[in-house]
């Protein structure tokens, strides 16, 4: 009898974490590496949020809290949904976890039975399919090519729905593509869901505040009130507030679902850090002006990266609406030969070539469910981005 659970046989370690770790190891070994794999803002957590955490520590706010969030944080989350999304939730409809990933995982564990299907537009965040598999569900990827702006089309959603479908996971702005759905595009998708009352929508809005060019962010429960009772709206403080290490995610949904998710959390991690929750209260209730300032910086970086990548031989880069990623095609480089005599057959080959030849660490598109592409995170300095794009141009020009 094997010691390790068989359920792990279908699960892969996170490719994005693997790339980041490899870049760190190469740097430690003395290599000149520019890491563009991490999905993490390079900005620091604002001082007002840090001070709220320090105050919590000094006042002894270091004990266990309610399993799925303090009353103060739940109140702040309710206010955020009302203020920014026009959605009314009561505290008992709110759950707080150690990052958005735990919130998503709790929801899947609390709802999926063996064989239940979850529709996942591809490209997707690498963790979605594996979390579904861990919960004994069946991930159903639906390809969203660049011709559609990397966005799920209503007809494709309709085709993917079966009697076994339980969830649609929708991520906008999207990781890895940066694609974001307009209100009309969301309405077309929600119209499909209204016709299928057994399908719920899990919307990952983690990059809500990182959108550009006058894009108006909306979320499904806001666009289609008829879906309010079967929508889990997931968000967090990681990206907009540069609080990735604080590990606070949250969600709003029907009371029965939120209660079930709390049961899962009570027997796994229990409550998130009391100090991090105090900091998150300040994040949501405190000054918000820095968010737009940082989004403007990200927009300028996006424009730089898109322009420079489109000057690289064999690369085509779509301009995304949000997040801090681009998802260029490297199809034009495949079949070519590197200076070392290796033929590039896949996007993974291309990514390996970039790392070995020029010290640029990116993530292959196959990890996100759509090849041949690669993901670049432009959440780093303009100087590093310029240098990285010059190296990519040089690597592409060297192919024959």
Coordinates of C-alpha atoms in Angstrom, one line a residue:
X1 CA 0.0 0.0 0.0
X2 CA 1.5 3.4 -1.1
X3 CA 2.1 5.9 1.7
X4 CA 1.5 9.0 -0.3
X5 CA -2.2 9.6 -1.2
X6 CA -3.1 8.7 -4.7
X7 CA -5.0 11.9 -5.1
X8 CA -1.7 13.7 -5.5
X9 CA -0.8 11.8 -8.6
X10 CA -2.8 14.2 -10.7
X11 CA -1.5 17.3 -9.0
X12 CA 1.5 19.4 -10.1
X13 CA 3.6 21.9 -8.1
X14 CA 2.8 25.5 -9.1
X15 CA 4.9 26.3 -12.2
X16 CA 4.9 30.0 -11.3
X17 CA 6.4 29.3 -7.8
X18 CA 8.8 26.9 -9.5
X19 CA 10.1 29.5 -11.9
X20 CA 10.4 32.1 -9.1
X21 CA 12.4 29.6 -7.0
X22 CA 14.7 28.7 -9.9
X23 CA 15.4 32.3 -10.5
X24 CA 16.3 32.8 -6.9
X25 CA 18.6 29.8 -6.9
X26 CA 20.4 31.0 -10.0
X27 CA 20.8 34.5 -8.5
X28 CA 22.2 33.0 -5.4
X29 CA 24.7 31.1 -7.5
X30 CA 25.9 34.3 -9.0
X31 CA 23.9 34.4 -12.3
X32 CA 22.6 37.8 -13.6
X33 CA 18.9 36.9 -13.6
X34 CA 15.8 39.1 -14.1
X35 CA 12.8 37.3 -12.7
X36 CA 9.5 38.1 -14.4
X37 CA 7.6 35.1 -13.0
X38 CA 6.2 36.3 -9.7
X39 CA 2.6 37.6 -9.5
X40 CA 3.4 40.1 -6.8
X41 CA 3.5 43.9 -6.8
X42 CA 7.0 45.4 -6.3
X43 CA 5.5 48.3 -4.3
X44 CA 5.6 48.2 -0.5
X45 CA 2.6 47.9 1.8
X46 CA 1.4 51.5 2.6
X47 CA 2.6 52.9 5.9
X48 CA -0.9 53.4 7.3
X49 CA -1.5 49.7 6.9
X50 CA 1.8 48.8 8.5
X51 CA 1.0 51.1 11.4
X52 CA -2.4 49.5 12.0
X53 CA -0.6 46.1 12.3
X54 CA 1.9 47.5 14.7
X55 CA -0.9 49.0 16.8
X56 CA -2.7 45.7 16.9
X57 CA 0.5 44.0 18.2
X58 CA 1.1 46.6 20.8
X59 CA -2.5 46.4 22.0
X60 CA -2.4 42.7 22.4
X61 CA -4.5 41.9 19.4
X62 CA -2.6 38.6 18.9
X63 CA -5.1 36.0 20.0
X64 CA -7.3 33.6 18.1
X65 CA -10.2 35.3 16.3
X66 CA -13.5 33.9 14.9
X67 CA -12.6 31.2 12.4
X68 CA -13.6 33.0 9.3
X69 CA -12.8 36.6 10.2
X70 CA -13.2 39.3 12.8
X71 CA -16.4 41.3 13.0
X72 CA -14.4 44.5 12.2
X73 CA -13.0 43.0 9.1
X74 CA -16.3 41.6 7.9
X75 CA -17.9 45.0 8.5
X76 CA -15.1 46.6 6.4
X77 CA -15.6 44.0 3.6
X78 CA -19.4 44.6 3.5
X79 CA -18.7 48.4 3.2
X80 CA -16.2 47.7 0.4
X81 CA -18.7 45.7 -1.6
X82 CA -21.4 48.3 -1.1
X83 CA -19.1 51.3 -1.9
X84 CA -17.3 49.8 -4.9
X85 CA -19.6 47.2 -6.4
X86 CA -23.1 48.3 -5.3
X87 CA -23.6 44.9 -3.6
X88 CA -25.3 44.5 -0.3
X89 CA -24.0 41.7 2.0
X90 CA -24.5 41.0 5.7
X91 CA -21.5 39.9 7.9
X92 CA -22.8 36.3 7.9
X93 CA -22.4 36.3 4.1
X94 CA -18.7 37.1 4.4
X95 CA -15.8 34.7 4.9
X96 CA -12.1 35.6 5.4
X97 CA -9.2 33.2 4.7
X98 CA -5.5 33.1 4.5
X99 CA -5.4 34.4 1.0
X100 CA -7.8 34.2 -1.9
X101 CA -6.4 30.8 -2.7
X102 CA -7.7 29.3 0.5
X103 CA -11.1 30.9 0.0
X104 CA -11.4 29.3 -3.5
X105 CA -10.2 26.0 -2.2
X106 CA -12.7 26.1 0.7
X107 CA -15.6 26.7 -1.7
X108 CA -14.6 23.8 -3.9
X109 CA -14.1 21.4 -1.0
X110 CA -17.4 22.5 0.5
X111 CA -19.5 22.0 -2.7
X112 CA -17.9 19.4 -5.1
X113 CA -18.9 15.8 -5.1
X114 CA -17.0 13.2 -7.2
X115 CA -17.7 13.8 -10.9
X116 CA -19.0 17.4 -10.5
X117 CA -17.7 19.6 -13.3
X118 CA -16.1 23.1 -13.1
X119 CA -15.8 25.2 -16.2
X120 CA -12.5 27.0 -16.3
X121 CA -11.7 29.4 -19.2
X122 CA -8.2 28.9 -20.5
X123 CA -5.7 30.5 -20.1
X124 CA -6.3 30.1 -16.3
X125 CA -4.5 30.7 -13.1
X126 CA -2.5 27.5 -12.6
X127 CA -4.1 26.5 -9.3
X128 CA -7.8 26.3 -10.5
X129 CA -7.7 22.9 -12.1
X130 CA -5.6 21.3 -9.4
X131 CA -7.9 22.6 -6.7
X132 CA -10.8 21.1 -8.5
X133 CA -9.0 17.8 -8.8
X134 CA -8.2 17.8 -5.1
X135 CA -11.9 18.2 -4.3
X136 CA -12.7 15.2 -6.5
X137 CA -14.2 17.4 -9.2
X138 CA -13.6 17.4 -13.0
X139 CA -12.0 20.6 -14.5
X140 CA -13.4 21.5 -17.9
X141 CA -11.1 23.9 -19.6
X142 CA -12.5 26.0 -22.4
X143 CA -9.9 27.6 -24.7
X144 CA -10.1 31.4 -25.1
X145 CA -7.7 32.3 -27.9
X146 CA -6.2 35.7 -28.6
X147 CA -8.8 36.2 -31.4
X148 CA -11.4 36.6 -28.7
X149 CA -9.1 38.8 -26.5
X150 CA -8.5 35.7 -24.4
X151 CA -12.1 35.9 -23.1
X152 CA -14.8 33.3 -22.8
X153 CA -17.5 33.5 -25.4
X154 CA -21.2 32.9 -24.6
X155 CA -21.6 30.2 -27.2
X156 CA -18.5 28.3 -25.9
X157 CA -19.9 28.6 -22.3
X158 CA -23.2 27.2 -23.4
X159 CA -21.5 24.3 -25.2
X160 CA -19.5 23.4 -22.1
X161 CA -22.4 23.2 -19.7
X162 CA -23.7 19.7 -18.9
X163 CA -26.0 18.4 -16.2
X164 CA -22.8 17.7 -14.1
X165 CA -21.6 21.3 -14.2
X166 CA -21.6 22.9 -10.8
X167 CA -19.3 26.0 -11.1
X168 CA -18.0 28.4 -13.7
X169 CA -14.7 30.1 -12.4
X170 CA -14.4 33.6 -13.9
X171 CA -11.2 35.6 -13.3
X172 CA -11.3 39.3 -14.5
X173 CA -8.8 41.0 -14.9
X174 CA -7.2 37.7 -15.7
X175 CA -4.1 35.9 -14.6
X176 CA -2.2 35.2 -16.9
X177 CA -3.4 37.3 -19.8
X178 CA -4.6 40.6 -18.2
X179 CA -7.8 40.3 -20.1
X180 CA -10.8 42.0 -18.5
X181 CA -14.5 41.6 -19.3
X182 CA -16.6 44.7 -20.1
X183 CA -20.1 45.0 -18.6
X184 CA -21.7 44.0 -21.9
X185 CA -19.4 41.0 -22.2
X186 CA -20.2 39.9 -18.7
X187 CA -23.9 40.4 -19.3
X188 CA -23.7 38.1 -22.3
X189 CA -22.2 35.4 -20.1
X190 CA -24.6 35.9 -17.2
X191 CA -27.5 35.6 -19.7
X192 CA -26.3 32.0 -20.4
X193 CA -26.0 31.2 -16.7
X194 CA -29.5 32.5 -16.0
X195 CA -30.8 29.8 -18.3
X196 CA -28.9 27.1 -16.4
X197 CA -30.0 27.4 -12.7
X198 CA -27.8 24.5 -11.5
X199 CA -24.6 26.4 -12.4
X200 CA -23.0 28.7 -9.9
X201 CA -20.3 31.3 -10.7
X202 CA -17.1 31.7 -8.7
X203 CA -15.6 35.1 -9.6
X204 CA -12.0 35.8 -8.8
X205 CA -11.8 39.6 -8.7
X206 CA -8.3 39.8 -7.1
X207 CA -7.1 42.3 -9.8
X208 CA -10.2 44.5 -9.6
X209 CA -8.3 47.8 -9.1
X210 CA -5.6 47.1 -11.6
X211 CA -7.3 48.1 -14.9
X212 CA -6.3 50.7 -17.5
X213 CA -7.5 53.0 -20.3
X214 CA -10.7 54.0 -18.6
X215 CA -11.9 50.4 -18.3
X216 CA -14.9 50.1 -16.0
X217 CA -14.7 47.1 -13.7
X218 CA -17.9 45.1 -13.0
X219 CA -18.5 41.8 -11.3
X220 CA -21.2 39.2 -12.2
X221 CA -23.5 39.6 -9.2
X222 CA -23.5 43.3 -9.9
X223 CA -24.2 42.9 -13.6
X224 CA -27.0 40.3 -13.2
X225 CA -28.8 40.5 -9.9
X226 CA -30.6 37.2 -10.7
X227 CA -27.3 35.4 -10.0
X228 CA -26.8 37.0 -6.6
X229 CA -27.9 33.8 -4.8
X230 CA -25.5 31.6 -6.7
X231 CA -22.4 33.7 -6.9
X232 CA -19.3 33.6 -4.7
X233 CA -17.5 36.9 -5.2
X234 CA -13.8 36.4 -4.2
X235 CA -11.3 39.2 -3.6
X236 CA -8.5 40.1 -1.3
X237 CA -5.9 42.7 -0.3
X238 CA -2.9 41.1 -1.9
X239 CA -2.6 42.9 -5.2
X240 CA -4.2 46.4 -4.9
X241 CA -2.7 47.0 -1.4
X242 CA 0.6 45.2 -2.0
X243 CA -0.1 42.8 0.8
X244 CA 0.8 39.4 -0.7
X245 CA 2.7 38.2 2.4
X246 CA -0.1 39.2 4.8
X247 CA -2.3 36.4 3.4
X248 CA -5.8 37.8 3.6
X249 CA -8.5 36.9 1.1
X250 CA -12.2 37.2 1.4
X251 CA -15.5 36.4 -0.3
X252 CA -19.2 37.1 -0.2
X253 CA -22.0 34.7 -1.0
X254 CA -25.1 32.9 0.2
X255 CA -25.1 32.2 3.9
X256 CA -25.4 28.4 3.5
X257 CA -22.3 28.3 1.3
X258 CA -20.3 30.7 3.6
X259 CA -21.2 28.5 6.6
X260 CA -20.1 25.4 4.8
X261 CA -16.8 27.0 3.9
X262 CA -16.3 28.0 7.5
X263 CA -16.6 24.3 8.5
X264 CA -13.8 23.4 6.1
X265 CA -11.6 26.2 7.4
X266 CA -12.3 25.3 11.1
X267 CA -10.8 21.9 10.5
X268 CA -7.8 23.1 8.4
X269 CA -6.1 26.4 9.2
X270 CA -8.7 28.0 11.6
X271 CA -8.5 31.8 11.6
X272 CA -6.2 34.0 9.5
X273 CA -3.6 36.0 11.4
X274 CA -5.2 38.4 13.8
X275 CA -2.6 41.0 13.0
X276 CA -3.1 40.7 9.3
X277 CA -6.8 41.1 9.7
X278 CA -6.3 44.3 11.6
X279 CA -4.1 45.5 8.8
X280 CA -6.7 44.5 6.2
X281 CA -9.4 46.6 8.1
X282 CA -7.2 49.7 7.6
X283 CA -6.5 48.7 4.0
X284 CA -10.2 48.7 3.2
X285 CA -11.3 51.6 5.3
X286 CA -8.3 53.8 5.0
X287 CA -6.9 56.0 2.2
X288 CA -7.4 54.6 -1.3
X289 CA -5.7 57.3 -3.4
X290 CA -2.4 55.4 -3.8
X291 CA -4.2 52.6 -5.7
X292 CA -4.8 54.8 -8.8
X293 CA -1.3 56.2 -8.6
X294 CA 0.2 52.7 -8.6
X295 CA -2.2 51.5 -11.4
X296 CA -0.9 54.4 -13.5
X297 CA 2.6 53.1 -13.0
X298 CA 1.6 49.6 -14.0
X299 CA -0.1 51.0 -17.1
X300 CA 3.1 52.7 -18.2
X301 CA 5.0 49.5 -17.6
X302 CA 2.4 47.6 -19.6
X303 CA 2.8 49.9 -22.6
X304 CA 6.6 49.7 -22.5
X305 CA 6.6 45.9 -22.4
X306 CA 3.9 45.4 -25.1
X307 CA 5.8 47.8 -27.4
X308 CA 9.2 46.2 -26.9
X309 CA 8.0 42.7 -27.1
X310 CA 6.2 43.4 -30.4
X311 CA 9.6 44.5 -31.7
X312 CA 11.1 41.1 -31.0
X313 CA 11.3 38.7 -34.0
X314 CA 8.7 36.0 -33.7
X315 CA 6.8 37.5 -30.8
X316 CA 3.3 38.9 -30.8
X317 CA 1.9 40.6 -27.7
X318 CA -1.7 41.5 -27.1
X319 CA -2.3 44.7 -25.0
X320 CA -4.3 43.6 -21.9
X321 CA -7.0 45.6 -20.1
X322 CA -5.7 44.9 -16.6
X323 CA -3.7 43.0 -14.0
X324 CA 0.1 43.2 -14.3
X325 CA 0.8 40.5 -16.9
X326 CA 1.2 40.1 -20.6
X327 CA 0.8 36.8 -22.4
X328 CA 2.7 37.0 -25.7
X329 CA 2.7 34.3 -28.4
X330 CA 6.1 32.8 -29.1
X331 CA 4.7 30.7 -32.1
X332 CA 7.0 32.6 -34.5
X333 CA 10.1 31.3 -32.7
X334 CA 9.1 27.6 -32.8
X335 CA 10.9 25.4 -35.3
X336 CA 13.9 27.7 -35.1
X337 CA 17.4 26.8 -33.9
X338 CA 19.3 28.3 -31.0
X339 CA 23.0 29.3 -31.3
X340 CA 23.7 26.0 -29.3
X341 CA 22.0 24.0 -32.1
X342 CA 18.7 23.1 -30.2
X343 CA 15.5 23.3 -32.1
X344 CA 12.7 25.0 -30.2
X345 CA 9.6 22.8 -30.3
X346 CA 7.4 24.1 -27.5
X347 CA 6.9 27.3 -25.4
X348 CA 8.6 25.4 -22.6
X349 CA 11.7 25.1 -24.8
X350 CA 11.5 28.8 -25.6
X351 CA 11.2 29.8 -21.9
X352 CA 14.2 27.5 -21.0
X353 CA 16.2 29.1 -23.8
X354 CA 15.5 32.6 -22.5
X355 CA 16.6 31.6 -19.0
X356 CA 19.7 29.8 -20.1
X357 CA 20.9 32.2 -22.8
X358 CA 19.8 35.6 -21.4
X359 CA 18.9 35.1 -17.8
X360 CA 15.3 36.1 -18.1
X361 CA 12.8 34.0 -16.1
X362 CA 9.3 33.8 -17.4
X363 CA 6.5 31.1 -17.3
X364 CA 5.5 28.9 -20.2
X365 CA 2.0 29.2 -21.5
X366 CA 1.3 25.5 -21.3
X367 CA 1.2 25.8 -17.5
X368 CA -1.8 28.1 -17.9
X369 CA -3.6 25.8 -20.4
X370 CA -2.9 27.6 -23.7
X371 CA 0.2 27.2 -25.8
X372 CA 2.5 28.4 -27.3
X373 CA 2.6 31.5 -25.2
X374 CA 4.5 32.8 -22.1
X375 CA 3.6 35.0 -19.2
X376 CA 5.5 38.0 -18.1
X377 CA 4.8 39.8 -14.9
X378 CA 5.6 43.5 -15.3
X379 CA 5.4 44.1 -11.5
X380 CA 9.0 45.2 -11.4
X381 CA 11.0 48.3 -12.1
X382 CA 11.0 50.0 -15.5
X383 CA 14.8 49.7 -15.6
X384 CA 14.6 45.9 -15.2
X385 CA 11.7 45.6 -17.6
X386 CA 13.6 47.5 -20.3
X387 CA 16.7 45.3 -19.8
X388 CA 14.6 42.1 -19.8
X389 CA 12.8 43.1 -23.0
X390 CA 16.2 43.9 -24.7
X391 CA 17.5 40.5 -23.7
X392 CA 14.4 38.9 -25.2
X393 CA 14.8 40.8 -28.4
X394 CA 18.5 39.7 -28.5
X395 CA 17.6 36.1 -27.8
X396 CA 14.9 36.1 -30.6
X397 CA 17.3 37.7 -33.1
X398 CA 19.9 35.0 -32.4
X399 CA 17.5 32.2 -33.6
X400 CA 18.0 30.7 -37.0

